[in-house]
């Protein structure tokens, strides 16, 4: 076994031991990982399940102790309200990314390795005490020779090796879970792990975060109320990120400034406008807008965004559907809400359309008697996700991330001023989007695009029909059938074959009876009649007939 294999095996044992330590030993046992436990671990294993709150508490501490990869996993799961109880979600939202500081000599060595010069040569001033230490990177204040004050994010040494090894283990574990749990297969746990892997790999590339920051900056280049830090590319690599320092306070600390009601409304309006622009106009939005990543700059009365490693993306079609959903919610239009939900999720063919519509209509009616200013938007979104879950409709992660972002935004606005309401503030923007949707130029362009797509589809039909007929005539036609459909087909074949067997058996028995009647009527004295062969044959045939009928009934497929 090579060095990587040994390291991976040791990490497996560490993960399994921590699972047991935090009360998740039953998972270890069921997926077949007990061989990775030491005798001591097996003796102290506790295979009992607690309530949701206790489970969430233990899960949070387990993930924190397992390290950066698993903390990111917990953060990803915290947006999956369709998978976990609300008590567990609340605990996962408390996941702390604070870890021990990296020694300053290692940080300086990393900077020299990446930038090719000693820290003293790169910066006029470099604060050795970090401004923040997270599981992937550590941030230090500095000053460039040209004068600007900056924040320098330095990636932890050897963090990539640890994360990449953990991601491989998580992929293995997700496959084991899908093999042992139906719910894991239904919710595409392997796909979820793949999304996590891509997300973390992106976060490990600081060049990508720099490009994300510039993209958001470009969205607001002409907006004086929104500030995104400048990236200094000459001092940035895949593992070093140098950006402009924003002098402000966390957005949740605004209430400590004794602002007037009008000033608070202005801050909330800036937040709403910024996310309407990011989500519904550009389709490129801050995927982790917790209060620590959003600043308020009192001197300039600006909103500032930092830490743009995690980004949400929406195609133009999805932006259209999200707008449809928002308009449907605000106008209590069940038809629009259902249409948008169907387009934004993966709906199985087995879904009961009428029941789903009625459940959505129930939510719509529930909030129709609530004034817009008192409407709990977060509760509404969670109700929609819960209904989708109950109907086994799969919600893609990007849609879940969007929902989580809007719920977080609603919470921030309430912290600024409890009397402010997200939907009430957003209504003018939704009306503007509605007007834009039916703008003759844009409406005509959308119709033209749809017509082009339809034309392409129609022109392909003759060729597709010809191909199907050709393959049919040559015996090469292949049909894809799901496992569930295959089981139904086999069941129908069994029923058909059992009915044929029953008919043939009944026919054979009838022939035997007929032969007995003929023999009795026209028979002569032979050796066969002397030993009662016909009677014996009748009894044997009758018993075989009963046995075949019993076997067919026993299968339950008749």
mmCIF file of C-alpha atoms in Angstrom, residues 56-441:
data_model
loop_
_atom_site.group_PDB
_atom_site.id
_atom_site.type_symbol
_atom_site.label_atom_id
_atom_site.label_comp_id
_atom_site.label_asym_id
_atom_site.label_seq_id
_atom_site.Cartn_x
_atom_site.Cartn_y
_atom_site.Cartn_z
ATOM 1 C CA UNK A 56 -28.160 18.309 15.368
ATOM 2 C CA UNK A 57 -25.951 19.296 18.309
ATOM 3 C CA UNK A 58 -23.863 16.137 18.031
ATOM 4 C CA UNK A 59 -23.683 16.414 14.252
ATOM 5 C CA UNK A 60 -22.444 20.008 14.426
ATOM 6 C CA UNK A 61 -19.661 19.186 16.862
ATOM 7 C CA UNK A 62 -18.728 16.112 14.861
ATOM 8 C CA UNK A 63 -18.345 18.138 11.656
ATOM 9 C CA UNK A 64 -16.349 20.853 13.410
ATOM 10 C CA UNK A 65 -13.954 18.286 14.799
ATOM 11 C CA UNK A 66 -13.602 16.510 11.438
ATOM 12 C CA UNK A 67 -12.272 19.692 9.854
ATOM 13 C CA UNK A 68 -12.739 22.030 6.876
ATOM 14 C CA UNK A 69 -14.178 19.591 4.335
ATOM 15 C CA UNK A 70 -16.869 18.417 6.714
ATOM 16 C CA UNK A 71 -17.621 21.939 7.902
ATOM 17 C CA UNK A 72 -18.291 22.830 4.271
ATOM 18 C CA UNK A 73 -20.473 19.706 4.013
ATOM 19 C CA UNK A 74 -22.481 20.925 7.019
ATOM 20 C CA UNK A 75 -22.851 24.379 5.483
ATOM 21 C CA UNK A 76 -24.110 22.792 2.273
ATOM 22 C CA UNK A 77 -26.568 20.597 4.215
ATOM 23 C CA UNK A 78 -27.804 23.640 6.154
ATOM 24 C CA UNK A 79 -29.580 24.842 3.020
ATOM 25 C CA UNK A 80 -31.250 21.455 2.438
ATOM 26 C CA UNK A 81 -34.411 21.916 4.489
ATOM 27 C CA UNK A 82 -35.947 19.207 2.290
ATOM 28 C CA UNK A 83 -33.523 16.625 3.703
ATOM 29 C CA UNK A 84 -33.179 17.427 7.409
ATOM 30 C CA UNK A 85 -35.445 18.442 10.324
ATOM 31 C CA UNK A 86 -35.537 22.138 11.139
ATOM 32 C CA UNK A 87 -33.804 21.530 14.515
ATOM 33 C CA UNK A 88 -30.833 19.961 12.734
ATOM 34 C CA UNK A 89 -30.738 22.784 10.171
ATOM 35 C CA UNK A 90 -30.579 25.377 12.960
ATOM 36 C CA UNK A 91 -27.637 23.598 14.554
ATOM 37 C CA UNK A 92 -25.783 23.348 11.239
ATOM 38 C CA UNK A 93 -26.251 27.086 10.738
ATOM 39 C CA UNK A 94 -24.179 27.559 13.908
ATOM 40 C CA UNK A 95 -21.170 25.752 12.431
ATOM 41 C CA UNK A 96 -18.014 27.643 13.388
ATOM 42 C CA UNK A 97 -15.215 27.956 10.870
ATOM 43 C CA UNK A 98 -12.785 29.379 13.455
ATOM 44 C CA UNK A 99 -9.658 27.278 13.979
ATOM 45 C CA UNK A 100 -6.178 27.676 15.428
ATOM 46 C CA UNK A 101 -3.970 30.309 13.840
ATOM 47 C CA UNK A 102 -1.232 29.290 11.432
ATOM 48 C CA UNK A 103 2.200 30.317 12.820
ATOM 49 C CA UNK A 104 3.371 33.582 11.259
ATOM 50 C CA UNK A 105 6.600 32.056 9.913
ATOM 51 C CA UNK A 106 4.520 29.552 7.889
ATOM 52 C CA UNK A 107 2.340 32.371 6.557
ATOM 53 C CA UNK A 108 5.384 34.398 5.518
ATOM 54 C CA UNK A 109 6.941 31.317 3.944
ATOM 55 C CA UNK A 110 3.753 30.721 1.936
ATOM 56 C CA UNK A 111 3.694 34.324 0.693
ATOM 57 C CA UNK A 112 7.350 34.164 -0.342
ATOM 58 C CA UNK A 113 6.737 30.864 -2.148
ATOM 59 C CA UNK A 114 3.716 32.211 -4.013
ATOM 60 C CA UNK A 115 4.875 35.769 -4.811
ATOM 61 C CA UNK A 116 8.597 35.064 -5.130
ATOM 62 C CA UNK A 117 9.676 37.735 -2.625
ATOM 63 C CA UNK A 118 9.885 38.090 1.138
ATOM 64 C CA UNK A 119 6.911 39.664 2.893
ATOM 65 C CA UNK A 120 8.990 42.740 3.813
ATOM 66 C CA UNK A 121 9.739 43.311 0.122
ATOM 67 C CA UNK A 122 6.130 42.848 -1.012
ATOM 68 C CA UNK A 123 4.331 45.020 1.554
ATOM 69 C CA UNK A 124 5.218 48.280 3.278
ATOM 70 C CA UNK A 125 3.443 46.998 6.373
ATOM 71 C CA UNK A 126 2.173 43.503 7.256
ATOM 72 C CA UNK A 127 0.257 42.813 10.496
ATOM 73 C CA UNK A 128 1.456 39.534 11.962
ATOM 74 C CA UNK A 129 -1.660 39.105 14.109
ATOM 75 C CA UNK A 130 -4.395 37.741 11.793
ATOM 76 C CA UNK A 131 -7.656 39.596 11.379
ATOM 77 C CA UNK A 132 -9.366 36.224 11.039
ATOM 78 C CA UNK A 133 -8.462 32.529 10.897
ATOM 79 C CA UNK A 134 -10.716 30.047 9.090
ATOM 80 C CA UNK A 135 -10.318 26.395 8.147
ATOM 81 C CA UNK A 136 -9.100 27.081 4.610
ATOM 82 C CA UNK A 137 -7.404 30.466 4.851
ATOM 83 C CA UNK A 138 -6.087 33.094 7.228
ATOM 84 C CA UNK A 139 -6.492 36.860 6.703
ATOM 85 C CA UNK A 140 -3.917 39.566 7.542
ATOM 86 C CA UNK A 141 -4.053 43.322 7.178
ATOM 87 C CA UNK A 142 -1.291 44.916 5.086
ATOM 88 C CA UNK A 143 -0.323 48.035 3.177
ATOM 89 C CA UNK A 144 0.904 48.101 -0.418
ATOM 90 C CA UNK A 145 3.918 50.193 -1.466
ATOM 91 C CA UNK A 146 1.568 52.316 -3.577
ATOM 92 C CA UNK A 147 -0.418 53.257 -0.481
ATOM 93 C CA UNK A 148 -3.726 51.278 -0.379
ATOM 94 C CA UNK A 149 -4.558 49.290 2.729
ATOM 95 C CA UNK A 150 -5.446 45.717 1.858
ATOM 96 C CA UNK A 151 -6.564 42.387 3.306
ATOM 97 C CA UNK A 152 -4.375 39.417 2.377
ATOM 98 C CA UNK A 153 -5.972 35.979 2.490
ATOM 99 C CA UNK A 154 -3.372 33.211 2.724
ATOM 100 C CA UNK A 155 -4.336 29.561 2.192
ATOM 101 C CA UNK A 156 -3.300 27.145 4.930
ATOM 102 C CA UNK A 157 -0.281 24.993 4.112
ATOM 103 C CA UNK A 158 -1.167 21.477 2.844
ATOM 104 C CA UNK A 159 -4.907 22.185 3.127
ATOM 105 C CA UNK A 160 -5.530 20.987 -0.438
ATOM 106 C CA UNK A 161 -4.095 17.533 0.273
ATOM 107 C CA UNK A 162 -6.369 17.150 3.319
ATOM 108 C CA UNK A 163 -9.478 18.399 1.518
ATOM 109 C CA UNK A 164 -8.926 16.289 -1.596
ATOM 110 C CA UNK A 165 -8.427 13.124 0.519
ATOM 111 C CA UNK A 166 -11.608 13.888 2.477
ATOM 112 C CA UNK A 167 -13.588 14.453 -0.716
ATOM 113 C CA UNK A 168 -12.603 11.008 -2.011
ATOM 114 C CA UNK A 169 -13.720 9.480 1.286
ATOM 115 C CA UNK A 170 -17.025 11.381 1.143
ATOM 116 C CA UNK A 171 -17.655 10.047 -2.346
ATOM 117 C CA UNK A 172 -17.064 6.498 -1.079
ATOM 118 C CA UNK A 173 -19.368 7.078 1.898
ATOM 119 C CA UNK A 174 -22.122 8.536 -0.301
ATOM 120 C CA UNK A 175 -22.053 5.437 -2.515
ATOM 121 C CA UNK A 176 -22.256 3.193 0.570
ATOM 122 C CA UNK A 177 -25.239 5.180 1.860
ATOM 123 C CA UNK A 178 -27.049 4.920 -1.479
ATOM 124 C CA UNK A 179 -26.488 1.151 -1.369
ATOM 125 C CA UNK A 180 -27.939 0.892 2.146
ATOM 126 C CA UNK A 181 -30.629 3.584 2.311
ATOM 127 C CA UNK A 182 -33.458 4.140 -0.178
ATOM 128 C CA UNK A 183 -33.765 7.778 0.883
ATOM 129 C CA UNK A 184 -30.092 8.366 0.067
ATOM 130 C CA UNK A 185 -30.635 7.080 -3.452
ATOM 131 C CA UNK A 186 -33.831 9.078 -3.860
ATOM 132 C CA UNK A 187 -32.129 12.318 -2.838
ATOM 133 C CA UNK A 188 -29.086 11.703 -5.038
ATOM 134 C CA UNK A 189 -26.577 11.820 -2.178
ATOM 135 C CA UNK A 190 -23.739 11.008 -4.572
ATOM 136 C CA UNK A 191 -24.690 13.974 -6.745
ATOM 137 C CA UNK A 192 -24.837 16.116 -3.613
ATOM 138 C CA UNK A 193 -21.296 15.060 -2.708
ATOM 139 C CA UNK A 194 -20.139 15.854 -6.248
ATOM 140 C CA UNK A 195 -21.631 19.333 -5.925
ATOM 141 C CA UNK A 196 -19.844 19.741 -2.609
ATOM 142 C CA UNK A 197 -16.559 18.641 -4.196
ATOM 143 C CA UNK A 198 -16.894 21.172 -7.011
ATOM 144 C CA UNK A 199 -17.862 23.929 -4.568
ATOM 145 C CA UNK A 200 -14.879 23.325 -2.268
ATOM 146 C CA UNK A 201 -12.421 22.969 -5.149
ATOM 147 C CA UNK A 202 -13.635 26.331 -6.427
ATOM 148 C CA UNK A 203 -13.166 27.889 -2.981
ATOM 149 C CA UNK A 204 -9.610 26.548 -2.886
ATOM 150 C CA UNK A 205 -8.817 28.564 -6.008
ATOM 151 C CA UNK A 206 -8.396 32.182 -4.921
ATOM 152 C CA UNK A 207 -8.068 33.269 -8.549
ATOM 153 C CA UNK A 208 -11.666 32.121 -9.006
ATOM 154 C CA UNK A 209 -12.772 34.099 -5.959
ATOM 155 C CA UNK A 210 -11.001 37.138 -7.390
ATOM 156 C CA UNK A 211 -12.872 36.737 -10.688
ATOM 157 C CA UNK A 212 -16.178 36.343 -8.803
ATOM 158 C CA UNK A 213 -15.466 39.550 -6.901
ATOM 159 C CA UNK A 214 -14.754 41.455 -10.105
ATOM 160 C CA UNK A 215 -17.961 40.128 -11.697
ATOM 161 C CA UNK A 216 -20.073 41.379 -8.778
ATOM 162 C CA UNK A 217 -18.098 44.632 -8.847
ATOM 163 C CA UNK A 218 -18.934 45.065 -12.530
ATOM 164 C CA UNK A 219 -22.669 44.615 -11.744
ATOM 165 C CA UNK A 220 -22.553 47.703 -9.515
ATOM 166 C CA UNK A 221 -19.899 49.796 -11.243
ATOM 167 C CA UNK A 222 -22.378 52.652 -11.709
ATOM 168 C CA UNK A 223 -24.080 52.285 -8.333
ATOM 169 C CA UNK A 224 -22.775 54.647 -5.666
ATOM 170 C CA UNK A 225 -24.539 52.857 -2.820
ATOM 171 C CA UNK A 226 -22.908 49.436 -3.212
ATOM 172 C CA UNK A 227 -19.198 48.749 -2.718
ATOM 173 C CA UNK A 228 -17.246 45.649 -3.770
ATOM 174 C CA UNK A 229 -13.498 45.535 -2.941
ATOM 175 C CA UNK A 230 -10.922 45.891 -5.677
ATOM 176 C CA UNK A 231 -8.672 42.894 -6.374
ATOM 177 C CA UNK A 232 -4.920 43.541 -6.663
ATOM 178 C CA UNK A 233 -3.905 40.937 -9.225
ATOM 179 C CA UNK A 234 -0.161 41.592 -8.961
ATOM 180 C CA UNK A 235 -0.368 40.295 -5.388
ATOM 181 C CA UNK A 236 -2.824 37.445 -6.048
ATOM 182 C CA UNK A 237 -2.304 33.767 -6.919
ATOM 183 C CA UNK A 238 -4.355 30.588 -6.581
ATOM 184 C CA UNK A 239 -3.406 30.495 -2.881
ATOM 185 C CA UNK A 240 -2.950 34.213 -2.051
ATOM 186 C CA UNK A 241 -5.744 36.768 -2.465
ATOM 187 C CA UNK A 242 -5.090 40.485 -1.955
ATOM 188 C CA UNK A 243 -8.088 42.800 -1.949
ATOM 189 C CA UNK A 244 -9.040 46.306 -0.919
ATOM 190 C CA UNK A 245 -9.883 46.746 2.749
ATOM 191 C CA UNK A 246 -13.425 47.928 3.486
ATOM 192 C CA UNK A 247 -13.765 50.112 6.594
ATOM 193 C CA UNK A 248 -17.199 49.309 7.908
ATOM 194 C CA UNK A 249 -19.257 47.342 10.399
ATOM 195 C CA UNK A 250 -21.211 44.120 10.093
ATOM 196 C CA UNK A 251 -24.630 44.726 8.623
ATOM 197 C CA UNK A 252 -26.327 43.405 11.787
ATOM 198 C CA UNK A 253 -24.588 46.112 13.859
ATOM 199 C CA UNK A 254 -26.438 48.892 12.008
ATOM 200 C CA UNK A 255 -29.051 49.066 14.773
ATOM 201 C CA UNK A 256 -26.283 50.235 17.148
ATOM 202 C CA UNK A 257 -25.799 53.443 15.108
ATOM 203 C CA UNK A 258 -29.094 55.039 16.213
ATOM 204 C CA UNK A 259 -30.152 55.600 12.603
ATOM 205 C CA UNK A 260 -33.474 57.222 11.790
ATOM 206 C CA UNK A 261 -36.321 55.130 10.366
ATOM 207 C CA UNK A 262 -35.668 56.682 6.957
ATOM 208 C CA UNK A 263 -31.960 55.778 7.100
ATOM 209 C CA UNK A 264 -32.759 52.180 8.106
ATOM 210 C CA UNK A 265 -35.202 51.973 5.213
ATOM 211 C CA UNK A 266 -32.437 53.197 2.905
ATOM 212 C CA UNK A 267 -30.059 50.444 4.089
ATOM 213 C CA UNK A 268 -32.758 47.791 3.608
ATOM 214 C CA UNK A 269 -33.575 49.166 0.141
ATOM 215 C CA UNK A 270 -29.909 48.900 -0.848
ATOM 216 C CA UNK A 271 -29.862 45.264 0.254
ATOM 217 C CA UNK A 272 -33.039 44.419 -1.672
ATOM 218 C CA UNK A 273 -31.866 46.241 -4.792
ATOM 219 C CA UNK A 274 -28.455 44.566 -4.680
ATOM 220 C CA UNK A 275 -29.919 41.049 -4.534
ATOM 221 C CA UNK A 276 -32.644 41.759 -7.094
ATOM 222 C CA UNK A 277 -29.834 42.844 -9.427
ATOM 223 C CA UNK A 278 -27.647 39.836 -8.614
ATOM 224 C CA UNK A 279 -30.383 37.188 -8.706
ATOM 225 C CA UNK A 280 -33.061 38.299 -11.149
ATOM 226 C CA UNK A 281 -31.137 40.554 -13.525
ATOM 227 C CA UNK A 282 -27.653 39.041 -13.664
ATOM 228 C CA UNK A 283 -28.154 35.481 -12.392
ATOM 229 C CA UNK A 284 -24.838 35.643 -10.508
ATOM 230 C CA UNK A 285 -25.228 36.180 -6.779
ATOM 231 C CA UNK A 286 -23.451 35.980 -3.427
ATOM 232 C CA UNK A 287 -24.059 32.386 -2.284
ATOM 233 C CA UNK A 288 -23.097 32.937 1.365
ATOM 234 C CA UNK A 289 -24.542 36.294 2.435
ATOM 235 C CA UNK A 290 -24.310 35.817 6.198
ATOM 236 C CA UNK A 291 -23.899 39.010 8.280
ATOM 237 C CA UNK A 292 -20.111 38.613 8.470
ATOM 238 C CA UNK A 293 -19.843 38.923 4.682
ATOM 239 C CA UNK A 294 -21.962 42.079 4.328
ATOM 240 C CA UNK A 295 -20.685 45.429 5.610
ATOM 241 C CA UNK A 296 -22.231 48.824 6.144
ATOM 242 C CA UNK A 297 -19.906 51.800 5.647
ATOM 243 C CA UNK A 298 -21.357 54.709 7.715
ATOM 244 C CA UNK A 299 -19.095 57.416 6.207
ATOM 245 C CA UNK A 300 -20.286 56.776 2.642
ATOM 246 C CA UNK A 301 -23.646 55.135 3.502
ATOM 247 C CA UNK A 302 -22.732 52.142 1.346
ATOM 248 C CA UNK A 303 -23.340 48.392 1.484
ATOM 249 C CA UNK A 304 -20.175 46.320 0.982
ATOM 250 C CA UNK A 305 -19.783 42.655 -0.028
ATOM 251 C CA UNK A 306 -16.773 40.453 0.794
ATOM 252 C CA UNK A 307 -15.845 36.734 0.721
ATOM 253 C CA UNK A 308 -17.251 35.816 -2.682
ATOM 254 C CA UNK A 309 -15.814 32.320 -2.892
ATOM 255 C CA UNK A 310 -19.286 30.747 -2.921
ATOM 256 C CA UNK A 311 -21.435 31.928 -5.824
ATOM 257 C CA UNK A 312 -24.940 31.025 -7.007
ATOM 258 C CA UNK A 313 -25.757 30.957 -10.712
ATOM 259 C CA UNK A 314 -29.106 31.114 -12.510
ATOM 260 C CA UNK A 315 -29.581 30.777 -16.257
ATOM 261 C CA UNK A 316 -31.847 33.259 -18.057
ATOM 262 C CA UNK A 317 -34.607 30.639 -18.124
ATOM 263 C CA UNK A 318 -34.323 30.024 -14.372
ATOM 264 C CA UNK A 319 -34.301 33.761 -13.687
ATOM 265 C CA UNK A 320 -37.552 33.985 -15.634
ATOM 266 C CA UNK A 321 -39.029 31.123 -13.598
ATOM 267 C CA UNK A 322 -37.856 32.597 -10.261
ATOM 268 C CA UNK A 323 -39.479 35.905 -11.227
ATOM 269 C CA UNK A 324 -42.664 33.991 -12.072
ATOM 270 C CA UNK A 325 -42.556 32.348 -8.631
ATOM 271 C CA UNK A 326 -42.068 35.676 -6.849
ATOM 272 C CA UNK A 327 -44.903 37.312 -8.803
ATOM 273 C CA UNK A 328 -47.127 34.306 -8.110
ATOM 274 C CA UNK A 329 -46.421 34.522 -4.365
ATOM 275 C CA UNK A 330 -47.068 38.250 -4.199
ATOM 276 C CA UNK A 331 -50.283 38.009 -6.267
ATOM 277 C CA UNK A 332 -51.472 34.783 -4.593
ATOM 278 C CA UNK A 333 -51.622 33.139 -8.031
ATOM 279 C CA UNK A 334 -51.484 29.348 -7.508
ATOM 280 C CA UNK A 335 -51.214 28.630 -11.243
ATOM 281 C CA UNK A 336 -48.056 30.733 -11.538
ATOM 282 C CA UNK A 337 -46.526 29.213 -8.398
ATOM 283 C CA UNK A 338 -47.132 25.629 -9.583
ATOM 284 C CA UNK A 339 -45.824 26.416 -13.066
ATOM 285 C CA UNK A 340 -42.636 27.928 -11.621
ATOM 286 C CA UNK A 341 -42.125 25.064 -9.137
ATOM 287 C CA UNK A 342 -42.446 22.491 -11.928
ATOM 288 C CA UNK A 343 -39.840 24.290 -14.003
ATOM 289 C CA UNK A 344 -37.398 24.885 -11.142
ATOM 290 C CA UNK A 345 -37.423 21.298 -9.783
ATOM 291 C CA UNK A 346 -37.182 17.713 -10.992
ATOM 292 C CA UNK A 347 -40.716 16.278 -10.960
ATOM 293 C CA UNK A 348 -41.111 12.475 -11.185
ATOM 294 C CA UNK A 349 -43.749 11.064 -13.543
ATOM 295 C CA UNK A 350 -45.465 9.456 -10.542
ATOM 296 C CA UNK A 351 -46.394 12.798 -8.944
ATOM 297 C CA UNK A 352 -50.110 13.425 -8.396
ATOM 298 C CA UNK A 353 -50.581 16.777 -10.189
ATOM 299 C CA UNK A 354 -53.954 17.503 -8.605
ATOM 300 C CA UNK A 355 -52.759 16.821 -5.048
ATOM 301 C CA UNK A 356 -49.644 18.919 -5.594
ATOM 302 C CA UNK A 357 -51.753 21.795 -6.971
ATOM 303 C CA UNK A 358 -54.151 21.549 -4.008
ATOM 304 C CA UNK A 359 -51.254 21.616 -1.509
ATOM 305 C CA UNK A 360 -49.750 24.704 -3.162
ATOM 306 C CA UNK A 361 -53.176 26.327 -3.273
ATOM 307 C CA UNK A 362 -53.551 25.668 0.463
ATOM 308 C CA UNK A 363 -50.310 27.595 1.122
ATOM 309 C CA UNK A 364 -51.393 30.389 -1.216
ATOM 310 C CA UNK A 365 -54.769 30.707 0.540
ATOM 311 C CA UNK A 366 -53.122 30.531 3.943
ATOM 312 C CA UNK A 367 -51.169 33.698 3.250
ATOM 313 C CA UNK A 368 -53.873 35.434 1.198
ATOM 314 C CA UNK A 369 -55.431 36.700 4.435
ATOM 315 C CA UNK A 370 -52.109 38.106 5.651
ATOM 316 C CA UNK A 371 -51.089 41.660 4.826
ATOM 317 C CA UNK A 372 -47.898 41.935 2.783
ATOM 318 C CA UNK A 373 -46.123 43.737 5.593
ATOM 319 C CA UNK A 374 -46.750 40.829 7.994
ATOM 320 C CA UNK A 375 -45.988 38.029 5.542
ATOM 321 C CA UNK A 376 -43.234 35.659 6.711
ATOM 322 C CA UNK A 377 -41.413 34.989 3.446
ATOM 323 C CA UNK A 378 -39.033 32.443 4.991
ATOM 324 C CA UNK A 379 -41.954 30.406 6.310
ATOM 325 C CA UNK A 380 -43.578 30.468 2.857
ATOM 326 C CA UNK A 381 -40.418 29.232 1.101
ATOM 327 C CA UNK A 382 -39.981 26.459 3.659
ATOM 328 C CA UNK A 383 -43.628 25.429 3.143
ATOM 329 C CA UNK A 384 -43.050 25.166 -0.612
ATOM 330 C CA UNK A 385 -39.912 23.072 -0.101
ATOM 331 C CA UNK A 386 -41.773 20.852 2.388
ATOM 332 C CA UNK A 387 -44.595 20.235 -0.088
ATOM 333 C CA UNK A 388 -42.095 19.350 -2.807
ATOM 334 C CA UNK A 389 -40.412 16.932 -0.390
ATOM 335 C CA UNK A 390 -43.742 15.278 0.494
ATOM 336 C CA UNK A 391 -44.411 14.684 -3.217
ATOM 337 C CA UNK A 392 -40.875 13.280 -3.723
ATOM 338 C CA UNK A 393 -39.958 16.203 -5.971
ATOM 339 C CA UNK A 394 -36.196 16.778 -6.046
ATOM 340 C CA UNK A 395 -35.056 20.373 -5.501
ATOM 341 C CA UNK A 396 -31.716 21.252 -7.181
ATOM 342 C CA UNK A 397 -29.048 22.768 -4.949
ATOM 343 C CA UNK A 398 -28.981 26.078 -6.852
ATOM 344 C CA UNK A 399 -32.691 26.598 -6.125
ATOM 345 C CA UNK A 400 -32.154 25.636 -2.464
ATOM 346 C CA UNK A 401 -29.221 28.085 -2.289
ATOM 347 C CA UNK A 402 -31.436 30.819 -3.700
ATOM 348 C CA UNK A 403 -34.128 30.096 -1.100
ATOM 349 C CA UNK A 404 -31.555 30.125 1.697
ATOM 350 C CA UNK A 405 -30.118 33.423 0.424
ATOM 351 C CA UNK A 406 -33.536 35.093 0.419
ATOM 352 C CA UNK A 407 -34.362 33.745 3.891
ATOM 353 C CA UNK A 408 -31.004 35.032 5.207
ATOM 354 C CA UNK A 409 -31.690 38.394 3.587
ATOM 355 C CA UNK A 410 -35.092 38.561 5.286
ATOM 356 C CA UNK A 411 -33.440 37.865 8.662
ATOM 357 C CA UNK A 412 -30.860 40.625 8.141
ATOM 358 C CA UNK A 413 -33.575 43.147 7.275
ATOM 359 C CA UNK A 414 -35.511 42.226 10.416
ATOM 360 C CA UNK A 415 -32.364 42.723 12.491
ATOM 361 C CA UNK A 416 -31.995 46.217 11.029
ATOM 362 C CA UNK A 417 -35.605 47.067 11.838
ATOM 363 C CA UNK A 418 -38.307 44.517 12.851
ATOM 364 C CA UNK A 419 -40.979 46.697 11.259
ATOM 365 C CA UNK A 420 -39.452 46.258 7.787
ATOM 366 C CA UNK A 421 -40.615 43.398 5.553
ATOM 367 C CA UNK A 422 -38.743 41.852 2.633
ATOM 368 C CA UNK A 423 -41.735 41.322 0.331
ATOM 369 C CA UNK A 424 -43.125 44.782 1.012
ATOM 370 C CA UNK A 425 -39.742 46.308 0.160
ATOM 371 C CA UNK A 426 -39.356 44.081 -2.907
ATOM 372 C CA UNK A 427 -42.789 44.753 -4.392
ATOM 373 C CA UNK A 428 -41.751 47.895 -6.367
ATOM 374 C CA UNK A 429 -38.888 45.916 -7.923
ATOM 375 C CA UNK A 430 -41.197 43.021 -8.792
ATOM 376 C CA UNK A 431 -43.608 45.430 -10.490
ATOM 377 C CA UNK A 432 -40.696 46.851 -12.444
ATOM 378 C CA UNK A 433 -39.593 43.333 -13.449
ATOM 379 C CA UNK A 434 -43.163 42.549 -14.505
ATOM 380 C CA UNK A 435 -43.221 45.636 -16.729
ATOM 381 C CA UNK A 436 -39.861 44.642 -18.208
ATOM 382 C CA UNK A 437 -41.138 41.115 -18.841
ATOM 383 C CA UNK A 438 -43.889 42.448 -21.091
ATOM 384 C CA UNK A 439 -41.751 45.105 -22.711
ATOM 385 C CA UNK A 440 -42.580 44.719 -26.449
ATOM 386 C CA UNK A 441 -38.905 44.461 -27.442
#
